[in-house]
mmCIF file of C-alpha atoms and ligand atoms in Angstrom:
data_model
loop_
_atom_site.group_PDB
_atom_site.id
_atom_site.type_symbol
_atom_site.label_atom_id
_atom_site.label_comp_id
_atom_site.label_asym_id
_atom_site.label_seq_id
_atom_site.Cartn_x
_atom_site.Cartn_y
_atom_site.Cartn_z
ATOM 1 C CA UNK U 216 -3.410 4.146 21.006
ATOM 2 C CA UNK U 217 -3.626 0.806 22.871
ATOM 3 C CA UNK U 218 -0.687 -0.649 23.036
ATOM 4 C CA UNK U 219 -0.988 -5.092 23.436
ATOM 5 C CA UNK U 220 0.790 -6.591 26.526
ATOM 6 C CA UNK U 221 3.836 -8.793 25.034
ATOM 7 C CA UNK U 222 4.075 -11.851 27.016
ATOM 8 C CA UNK U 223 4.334 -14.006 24.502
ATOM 9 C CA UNK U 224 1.086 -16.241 25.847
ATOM 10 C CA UNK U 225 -0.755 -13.099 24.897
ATOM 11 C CA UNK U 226 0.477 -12.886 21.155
ATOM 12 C CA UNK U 227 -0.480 -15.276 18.709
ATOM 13 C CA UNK U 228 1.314 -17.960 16.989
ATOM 14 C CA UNK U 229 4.347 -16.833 14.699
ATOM 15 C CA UNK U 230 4.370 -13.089 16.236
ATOM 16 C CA UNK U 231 7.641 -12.251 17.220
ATOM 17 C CA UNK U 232 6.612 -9.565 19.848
ATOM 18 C CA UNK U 233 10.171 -8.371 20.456
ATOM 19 C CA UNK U 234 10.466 -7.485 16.543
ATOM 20 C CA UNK U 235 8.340 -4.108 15.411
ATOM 21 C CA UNK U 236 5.944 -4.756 12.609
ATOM 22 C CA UNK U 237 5.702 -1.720 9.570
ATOM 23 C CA UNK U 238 1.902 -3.334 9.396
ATOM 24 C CA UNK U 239 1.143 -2.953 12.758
ATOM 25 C CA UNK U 240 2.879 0.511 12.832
ATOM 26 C CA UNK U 241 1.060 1.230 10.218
ATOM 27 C CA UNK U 242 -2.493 0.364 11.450
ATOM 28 C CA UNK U 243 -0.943 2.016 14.644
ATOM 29 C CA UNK U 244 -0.825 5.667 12.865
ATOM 30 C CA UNK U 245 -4.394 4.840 11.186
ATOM 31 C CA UNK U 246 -5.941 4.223 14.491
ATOM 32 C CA UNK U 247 -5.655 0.782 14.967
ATOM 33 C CA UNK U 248 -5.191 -1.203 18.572
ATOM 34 C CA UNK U 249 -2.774 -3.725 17.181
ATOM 35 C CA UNK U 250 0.501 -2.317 18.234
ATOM 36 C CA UNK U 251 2.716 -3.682 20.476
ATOM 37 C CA UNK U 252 5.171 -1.783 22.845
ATOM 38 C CA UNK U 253 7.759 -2.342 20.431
ATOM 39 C CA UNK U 254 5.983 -0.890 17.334
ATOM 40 C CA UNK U 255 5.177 2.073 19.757
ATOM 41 C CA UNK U 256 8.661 2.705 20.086
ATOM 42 C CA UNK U 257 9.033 3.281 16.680
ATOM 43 C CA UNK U 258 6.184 5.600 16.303
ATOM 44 C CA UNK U 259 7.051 7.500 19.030
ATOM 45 C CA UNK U 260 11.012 7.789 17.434
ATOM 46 C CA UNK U 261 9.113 8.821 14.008
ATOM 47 C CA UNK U 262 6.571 11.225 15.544
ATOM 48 C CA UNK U 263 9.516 13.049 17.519
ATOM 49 C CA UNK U 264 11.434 13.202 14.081
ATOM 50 C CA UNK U 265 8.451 14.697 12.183
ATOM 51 C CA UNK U 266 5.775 15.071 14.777
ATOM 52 C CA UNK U 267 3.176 15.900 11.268
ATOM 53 C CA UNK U 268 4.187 11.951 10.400
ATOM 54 C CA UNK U 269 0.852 10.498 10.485
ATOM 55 C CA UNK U 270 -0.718 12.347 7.482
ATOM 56 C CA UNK U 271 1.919 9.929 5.641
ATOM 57 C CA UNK U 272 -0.412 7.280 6.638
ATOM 58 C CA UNK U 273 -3.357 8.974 6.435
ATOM 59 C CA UNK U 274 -2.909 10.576 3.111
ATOM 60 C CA UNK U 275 -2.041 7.294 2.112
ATOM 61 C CA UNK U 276 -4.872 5.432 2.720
ATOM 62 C CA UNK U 277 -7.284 7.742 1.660
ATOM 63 C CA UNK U 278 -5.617 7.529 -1.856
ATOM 64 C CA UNK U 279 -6.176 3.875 -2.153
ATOM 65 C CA UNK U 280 -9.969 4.217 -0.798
ATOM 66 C CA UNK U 281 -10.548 7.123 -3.641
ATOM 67 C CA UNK U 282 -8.457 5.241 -5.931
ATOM 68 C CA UNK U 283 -10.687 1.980 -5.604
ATOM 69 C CA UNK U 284 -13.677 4.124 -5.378
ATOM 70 C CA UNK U 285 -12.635 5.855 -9.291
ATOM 71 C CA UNK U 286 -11.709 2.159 -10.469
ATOM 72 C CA UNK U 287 -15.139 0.896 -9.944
ATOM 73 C CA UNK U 288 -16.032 3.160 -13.557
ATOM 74 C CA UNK U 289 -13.789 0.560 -15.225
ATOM 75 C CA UNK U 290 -16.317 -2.370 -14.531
ATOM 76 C CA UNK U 291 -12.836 -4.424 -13.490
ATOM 77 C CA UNK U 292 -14.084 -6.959 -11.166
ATOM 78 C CA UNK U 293 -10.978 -8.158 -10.354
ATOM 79 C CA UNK U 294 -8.653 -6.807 -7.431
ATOM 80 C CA UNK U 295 -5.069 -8.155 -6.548
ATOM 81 C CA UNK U 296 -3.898 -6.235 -3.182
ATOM 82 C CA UNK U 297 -0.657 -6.718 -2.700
ATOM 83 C CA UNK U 298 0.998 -6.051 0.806
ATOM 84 C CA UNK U 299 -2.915 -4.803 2.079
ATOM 85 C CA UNK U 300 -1.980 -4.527 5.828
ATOM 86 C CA UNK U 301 -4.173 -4.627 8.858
ATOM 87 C CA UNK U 302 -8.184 -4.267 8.167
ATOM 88 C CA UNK U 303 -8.726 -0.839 8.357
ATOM 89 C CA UNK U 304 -12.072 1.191 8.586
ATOM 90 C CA UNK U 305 -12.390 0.729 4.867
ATOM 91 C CA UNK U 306 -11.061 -2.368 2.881
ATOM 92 C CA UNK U 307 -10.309 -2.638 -0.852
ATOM 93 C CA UNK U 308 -13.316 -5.270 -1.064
ATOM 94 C CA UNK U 309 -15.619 -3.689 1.025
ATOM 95 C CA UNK U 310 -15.567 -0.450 -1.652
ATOM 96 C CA UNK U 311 -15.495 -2.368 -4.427
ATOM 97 C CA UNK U 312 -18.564 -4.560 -3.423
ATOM 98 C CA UNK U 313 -20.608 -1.879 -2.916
ATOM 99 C CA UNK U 314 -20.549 -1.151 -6.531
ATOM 100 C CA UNK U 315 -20.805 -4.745 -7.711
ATOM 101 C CA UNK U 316 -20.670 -7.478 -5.257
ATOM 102 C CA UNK U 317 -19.561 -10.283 -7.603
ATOM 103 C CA UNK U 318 -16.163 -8.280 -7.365
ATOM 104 C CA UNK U 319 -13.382 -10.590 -6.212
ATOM 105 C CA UNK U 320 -10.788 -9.000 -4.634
ATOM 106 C CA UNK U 321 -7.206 -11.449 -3.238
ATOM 107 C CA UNK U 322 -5.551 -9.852 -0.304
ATOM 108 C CA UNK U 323 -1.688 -10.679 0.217
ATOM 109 C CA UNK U 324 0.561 -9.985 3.471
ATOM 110 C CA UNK U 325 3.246 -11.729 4.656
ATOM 111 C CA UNK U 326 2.705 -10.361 8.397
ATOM 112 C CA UNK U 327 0.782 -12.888 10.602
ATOM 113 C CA UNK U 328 -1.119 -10.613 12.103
ATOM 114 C CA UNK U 329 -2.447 -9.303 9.708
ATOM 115 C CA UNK U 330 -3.302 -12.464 7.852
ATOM 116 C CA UNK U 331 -4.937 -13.824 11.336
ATOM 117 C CA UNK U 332 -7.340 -10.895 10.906
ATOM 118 C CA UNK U 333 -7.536 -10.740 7.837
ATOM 119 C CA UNK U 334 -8.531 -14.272 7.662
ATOM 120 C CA UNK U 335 -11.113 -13.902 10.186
ATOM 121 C CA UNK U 336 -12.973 -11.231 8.767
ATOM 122 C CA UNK U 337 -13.542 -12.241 5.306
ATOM 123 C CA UNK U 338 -14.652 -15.992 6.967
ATOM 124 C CA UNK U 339 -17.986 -15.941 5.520
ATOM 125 C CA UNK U 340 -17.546 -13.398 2.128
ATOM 126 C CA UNK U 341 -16.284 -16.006 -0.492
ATOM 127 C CA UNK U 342 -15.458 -14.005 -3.142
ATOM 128 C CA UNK U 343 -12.517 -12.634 -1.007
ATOM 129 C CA UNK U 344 -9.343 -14.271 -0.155
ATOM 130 C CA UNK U 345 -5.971 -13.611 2.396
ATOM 131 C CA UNK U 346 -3.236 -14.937 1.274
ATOM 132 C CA UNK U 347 0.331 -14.818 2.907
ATOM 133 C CA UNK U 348 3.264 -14.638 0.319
ATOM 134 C CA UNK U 349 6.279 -12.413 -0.313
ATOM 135 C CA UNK U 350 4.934 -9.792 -2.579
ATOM 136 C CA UNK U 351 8.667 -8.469 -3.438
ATOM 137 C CA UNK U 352 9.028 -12.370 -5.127
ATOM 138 C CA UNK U 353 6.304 -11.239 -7.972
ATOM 139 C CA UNK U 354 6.717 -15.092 -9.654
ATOM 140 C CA UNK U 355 5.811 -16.653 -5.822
ATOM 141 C CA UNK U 356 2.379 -14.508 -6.865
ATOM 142 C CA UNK U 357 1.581 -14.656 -9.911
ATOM 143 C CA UNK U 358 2.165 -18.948 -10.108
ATOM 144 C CA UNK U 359 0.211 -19.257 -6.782
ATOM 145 C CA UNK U 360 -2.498 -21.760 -7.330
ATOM 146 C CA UNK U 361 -4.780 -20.001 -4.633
ATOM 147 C CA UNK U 362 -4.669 -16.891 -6.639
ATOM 148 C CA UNK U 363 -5.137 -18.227 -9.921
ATOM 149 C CA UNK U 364 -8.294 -19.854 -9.006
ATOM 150 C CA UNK U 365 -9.616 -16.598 -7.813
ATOM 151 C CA UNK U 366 -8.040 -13.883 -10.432
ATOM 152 C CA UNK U 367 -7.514 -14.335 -14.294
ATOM 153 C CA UNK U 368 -4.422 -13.057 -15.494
ATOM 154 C CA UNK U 369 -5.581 -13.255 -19.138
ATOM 155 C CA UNK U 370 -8.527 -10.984 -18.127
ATOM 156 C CA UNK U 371 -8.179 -7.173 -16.649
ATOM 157 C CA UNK U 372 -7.550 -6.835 -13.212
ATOM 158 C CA UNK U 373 -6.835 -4.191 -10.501
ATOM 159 C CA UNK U 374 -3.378 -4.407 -8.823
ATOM 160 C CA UNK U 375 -2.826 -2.504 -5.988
ATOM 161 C CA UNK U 376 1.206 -1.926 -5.072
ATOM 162 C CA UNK U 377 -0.035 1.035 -2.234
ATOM 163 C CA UNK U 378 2.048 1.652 0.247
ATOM 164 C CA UNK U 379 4.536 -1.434 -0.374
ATOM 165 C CA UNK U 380 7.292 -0.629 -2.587
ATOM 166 C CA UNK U 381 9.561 1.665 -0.211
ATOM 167 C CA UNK U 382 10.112 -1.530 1.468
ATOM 168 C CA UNK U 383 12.401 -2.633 -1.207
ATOM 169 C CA UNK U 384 15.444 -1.671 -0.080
ATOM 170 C CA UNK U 385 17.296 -2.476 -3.072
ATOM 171 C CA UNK U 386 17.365 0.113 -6.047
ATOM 172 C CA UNK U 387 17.407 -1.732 -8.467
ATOM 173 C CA UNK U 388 15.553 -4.381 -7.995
ATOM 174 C CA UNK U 389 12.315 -2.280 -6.931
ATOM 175 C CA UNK U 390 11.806 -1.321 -10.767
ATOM 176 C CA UNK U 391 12.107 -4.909 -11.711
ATOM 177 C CA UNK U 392 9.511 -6.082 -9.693
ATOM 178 C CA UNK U 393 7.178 -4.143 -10.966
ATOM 179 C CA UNK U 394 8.223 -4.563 -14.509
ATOM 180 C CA UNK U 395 7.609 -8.449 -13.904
ATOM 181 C CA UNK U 396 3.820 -7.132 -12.289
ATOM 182 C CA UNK U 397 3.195 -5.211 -14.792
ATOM 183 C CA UNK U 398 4.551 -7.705 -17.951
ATOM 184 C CA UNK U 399 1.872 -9.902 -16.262
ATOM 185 C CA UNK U 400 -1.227 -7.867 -16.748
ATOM 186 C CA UNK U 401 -3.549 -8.258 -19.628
ATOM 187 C CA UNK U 402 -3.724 -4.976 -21.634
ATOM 188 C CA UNK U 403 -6.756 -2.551 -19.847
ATOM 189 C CA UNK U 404 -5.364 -3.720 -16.450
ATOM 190 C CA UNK U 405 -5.103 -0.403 -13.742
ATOM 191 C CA UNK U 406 -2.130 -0.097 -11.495
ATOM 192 C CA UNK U 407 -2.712 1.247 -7.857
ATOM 193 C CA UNK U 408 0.835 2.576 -6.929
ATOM 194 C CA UNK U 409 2.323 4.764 -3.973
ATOM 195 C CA UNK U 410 5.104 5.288 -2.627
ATOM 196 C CA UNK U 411 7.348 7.481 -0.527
ATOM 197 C CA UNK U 412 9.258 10.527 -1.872
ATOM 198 C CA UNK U 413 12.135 12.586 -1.417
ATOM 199 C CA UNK U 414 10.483 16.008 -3.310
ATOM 200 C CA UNK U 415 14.339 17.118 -3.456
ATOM 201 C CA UNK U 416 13.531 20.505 -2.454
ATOM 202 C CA UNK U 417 15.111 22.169 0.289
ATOM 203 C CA UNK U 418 11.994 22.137 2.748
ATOM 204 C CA UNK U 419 11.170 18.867 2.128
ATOM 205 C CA UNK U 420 13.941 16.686 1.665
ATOM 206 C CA UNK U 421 15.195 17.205 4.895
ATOM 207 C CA UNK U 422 11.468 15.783 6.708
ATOM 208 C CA UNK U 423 12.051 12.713 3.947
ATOM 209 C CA UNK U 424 15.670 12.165 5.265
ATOM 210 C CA UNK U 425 14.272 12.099 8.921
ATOM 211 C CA UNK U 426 11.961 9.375 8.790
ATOM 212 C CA UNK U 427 13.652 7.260 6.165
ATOM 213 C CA UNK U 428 16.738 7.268 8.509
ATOM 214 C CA UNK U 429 14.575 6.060 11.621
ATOM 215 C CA UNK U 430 12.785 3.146 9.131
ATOM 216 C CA UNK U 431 16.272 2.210 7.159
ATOM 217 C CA UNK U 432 19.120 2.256 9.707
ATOM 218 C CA UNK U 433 16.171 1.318 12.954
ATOM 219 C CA UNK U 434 15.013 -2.546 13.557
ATOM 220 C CA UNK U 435 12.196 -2.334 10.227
ATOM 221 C CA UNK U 436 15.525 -2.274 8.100
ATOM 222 C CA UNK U 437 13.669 -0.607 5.219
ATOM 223 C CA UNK U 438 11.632 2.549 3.884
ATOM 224 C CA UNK U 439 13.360 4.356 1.040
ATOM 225 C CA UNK U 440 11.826 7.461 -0.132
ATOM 226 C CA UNK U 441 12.853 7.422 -3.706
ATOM 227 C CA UNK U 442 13.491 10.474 -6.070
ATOM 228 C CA UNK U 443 10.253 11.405 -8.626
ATOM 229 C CA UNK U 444 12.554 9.658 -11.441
ATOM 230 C CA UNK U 445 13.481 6.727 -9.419
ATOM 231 C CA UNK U 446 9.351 6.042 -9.009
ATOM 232 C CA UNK U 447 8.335 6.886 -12.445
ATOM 233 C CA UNK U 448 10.874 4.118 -13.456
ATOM 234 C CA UNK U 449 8.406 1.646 -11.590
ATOM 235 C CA UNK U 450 5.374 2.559 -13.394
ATOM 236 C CA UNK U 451 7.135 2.385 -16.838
ATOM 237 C CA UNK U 452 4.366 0.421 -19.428
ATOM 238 C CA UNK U 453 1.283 2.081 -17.884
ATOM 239 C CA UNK U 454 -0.017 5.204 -18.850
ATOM 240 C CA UNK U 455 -1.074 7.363 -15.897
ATOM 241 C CA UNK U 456 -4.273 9.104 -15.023
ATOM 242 C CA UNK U 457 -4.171 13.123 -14.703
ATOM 243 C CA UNK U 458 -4.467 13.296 -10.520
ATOM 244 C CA UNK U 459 -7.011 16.138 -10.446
ATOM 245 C CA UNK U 460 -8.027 19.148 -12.166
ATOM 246 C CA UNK U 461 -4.917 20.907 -12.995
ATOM 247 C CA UNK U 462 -2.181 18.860 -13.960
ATOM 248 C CA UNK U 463 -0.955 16.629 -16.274
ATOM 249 C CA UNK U 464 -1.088 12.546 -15.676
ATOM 250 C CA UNK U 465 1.346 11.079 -13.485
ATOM 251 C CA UNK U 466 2.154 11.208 -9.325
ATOM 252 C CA UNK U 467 0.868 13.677 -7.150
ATOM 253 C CA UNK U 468 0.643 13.814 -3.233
ATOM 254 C CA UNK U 469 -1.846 11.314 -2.229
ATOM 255 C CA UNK U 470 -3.601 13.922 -0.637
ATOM 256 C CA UNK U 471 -4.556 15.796 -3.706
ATOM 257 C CA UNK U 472 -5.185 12.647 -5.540
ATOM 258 C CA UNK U 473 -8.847 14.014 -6.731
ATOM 259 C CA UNK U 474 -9.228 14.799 -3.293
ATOM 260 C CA UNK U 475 -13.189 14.045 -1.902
ATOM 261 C CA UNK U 476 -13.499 17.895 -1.593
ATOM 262 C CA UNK U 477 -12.431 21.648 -0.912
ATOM 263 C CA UNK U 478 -9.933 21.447 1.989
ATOM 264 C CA UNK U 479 -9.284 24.489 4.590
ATOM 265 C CA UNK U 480 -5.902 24.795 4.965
ATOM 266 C CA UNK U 481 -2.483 23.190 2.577
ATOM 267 C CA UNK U 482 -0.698 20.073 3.324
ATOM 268 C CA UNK U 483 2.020 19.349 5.870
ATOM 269 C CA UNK U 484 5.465 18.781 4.407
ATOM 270 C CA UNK U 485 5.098 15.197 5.823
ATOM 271 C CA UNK U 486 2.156 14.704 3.275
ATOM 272 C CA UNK U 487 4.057 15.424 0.361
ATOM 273 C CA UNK U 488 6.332 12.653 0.995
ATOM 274 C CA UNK U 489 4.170 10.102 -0.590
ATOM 275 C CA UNK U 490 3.314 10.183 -3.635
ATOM 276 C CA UNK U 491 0.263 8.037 -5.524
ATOM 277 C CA UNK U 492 -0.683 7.313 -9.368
ATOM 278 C CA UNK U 493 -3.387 5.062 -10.909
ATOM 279 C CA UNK U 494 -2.043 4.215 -14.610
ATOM 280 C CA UNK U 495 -3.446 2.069 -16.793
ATOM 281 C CA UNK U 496 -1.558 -0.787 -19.066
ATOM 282 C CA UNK U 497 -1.458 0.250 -22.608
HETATM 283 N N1 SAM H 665 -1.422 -1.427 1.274
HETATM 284 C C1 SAM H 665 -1.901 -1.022 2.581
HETATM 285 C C2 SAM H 665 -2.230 0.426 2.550
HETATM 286 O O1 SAM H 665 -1.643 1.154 1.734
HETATM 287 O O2 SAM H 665 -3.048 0.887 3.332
HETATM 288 C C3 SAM H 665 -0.884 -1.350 3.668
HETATM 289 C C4 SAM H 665 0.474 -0.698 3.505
HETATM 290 S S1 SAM H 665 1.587 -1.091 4.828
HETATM 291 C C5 SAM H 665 2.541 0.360 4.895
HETATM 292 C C6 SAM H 665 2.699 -2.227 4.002
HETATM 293 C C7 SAM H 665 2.216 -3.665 4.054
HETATM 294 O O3 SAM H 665 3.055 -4.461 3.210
HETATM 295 C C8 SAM H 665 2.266 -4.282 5.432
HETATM 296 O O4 SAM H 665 1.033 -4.863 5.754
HETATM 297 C C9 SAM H 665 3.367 -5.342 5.341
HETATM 298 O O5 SAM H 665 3.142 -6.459 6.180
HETATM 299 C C10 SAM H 665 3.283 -5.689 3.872
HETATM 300 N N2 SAM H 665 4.556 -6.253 3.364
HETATM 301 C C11 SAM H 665 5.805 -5.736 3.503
HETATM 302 N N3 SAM H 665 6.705 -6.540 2.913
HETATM 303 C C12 SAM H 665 6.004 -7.592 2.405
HETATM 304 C C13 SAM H 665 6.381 -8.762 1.682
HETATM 305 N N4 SAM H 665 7.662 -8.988 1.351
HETATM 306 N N5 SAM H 665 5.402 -9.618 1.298
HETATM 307 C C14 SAM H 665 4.114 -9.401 1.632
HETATM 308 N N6 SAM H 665 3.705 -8.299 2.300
HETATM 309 C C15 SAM H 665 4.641 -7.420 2.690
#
């Protein structure tokens, strides 16, 4: 990992390079060279807790890249990404236009960095769009006049919430916000959704605890991992795709989200503490 000097002529406008980022940790754990020595603090703090921490991230990701990958069936050609962090190896819009590249796909962060980058990349591919808003305000989305122009609300879409809503540290608002998401889908719409998870088992619950104590009571403020109930209340109005082979719809591990193929050995603990679901609106 390479870890960015912080003299603040060295970070870009509106960085606060004394503040850790959960995007750039993020792309930090997926490979990525934007972390500062601050955000390497954290990951070092999370790795020490649960040193298996970075299949969370990894598992993660993957999901969203088969998940994209399985929505391209639907012939949706509309993607809102909401929360999409740093560019990665593979984007949402780079999987989606290779099946039809009249797919338009809005990105929304509310990091800097990540909309510098993000802006920069997608420079010359029209079709795509970075946006920065607060994707926890759902109205400050779905009115903005950027957006509209790009995605038709009236008209299916793709919304991905991957990764995102553990940020919410209030309870009760998380299911609210997606209520207002989902309320604002035209029926046929998919939902992209994951999220960490406290599998309230004895084993496991005790690797959630770790990490969400480092990322709630730390300098991020925020990363609940939420009981299976407490998610499935977010997803309530959609009606959720069976996540492989041998059981019923709903959430499942991202990792065995129709994995790509046969794997050698089981999951870590750490990656069954994020869960995924794709779920359609009835
Ligand atoms: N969705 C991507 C994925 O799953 O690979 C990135 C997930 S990353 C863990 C969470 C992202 O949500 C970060 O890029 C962060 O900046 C963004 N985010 C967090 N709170 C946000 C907010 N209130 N508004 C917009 N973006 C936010």
């Amino acid at each position: 990992m390479t870890t960015h000097a912080t003299s603040p002529s060295q970070v870009p406008v509106g960085v606060d390079p004394t503040r850790p980022s959960i995007a750039r940790i993020y792309g930090g754990f997926l490979g990525g060279k934007d972390v500062y020595e601050v955000d390497r603090q954290v990951m070092v703090k999370i790795s020490s807790a649960v040193p298996e921490a970075v299949d969370i991230a990894r598992g993660n990701r993957g999901f969203l890249n088969r998940a994209c990958r399985f929505l391209t069936q639907t012939n949706i050609d509309q993607f809102l990404d909401c929360g999409s962090g740093l560019p990665t190896a593979e984007n949402t819009h780079q999987i989606v236009q290779r099946y039809n590249d009249e797919a338009r796909v809005v990105y929304i962060d509310n990091d800097p960095v990540v909309l510098a980058h993000g802006r920069a990349l997608l420079e010359d591919n029209f079709r795509v769009r970075m946006i920065g808003a607060d994707i926890f305000e759902p109205r400050q989305v779905l009115e903005d006049v950027t957006i509209r122009s790009v995605v038709d609300f009236a008209k299916p879409l793709v919304l991905l919430q991957v990764g995102t809503m553990h940020h919410v540290a209030d309870d009760e608002r998380a299911p609210e916000i997606m209520r207002e998401y989902i309320d604002a889908l035209a029926p046929g719409s998919y939902v992209v959704f994951s999220h960490f998870i406290d599998p309230e088992t004895p084993e496991l619950t005790p690797i959630a605890k770790r990490i969400e104590n480092i990322l709630v009571n730390g300098p991020l403020g925020a990363g609940r991992f939420r009981t299976r109930d407490e998610i499935m209340a977010m997803l309530d109005g959609l009606e959720l795709v069976t996540p492989n082979v041998q059981d019923p719809p709903g959430l499942a591990p991202c990792d065995l989200w129709w994995p790509d193929g046969p794997r050698l050995g089981g999951i870590s603990g750490a990656a069954r503490c994020i869960v995924g679901a794709v779920g359609r609106k009835l």
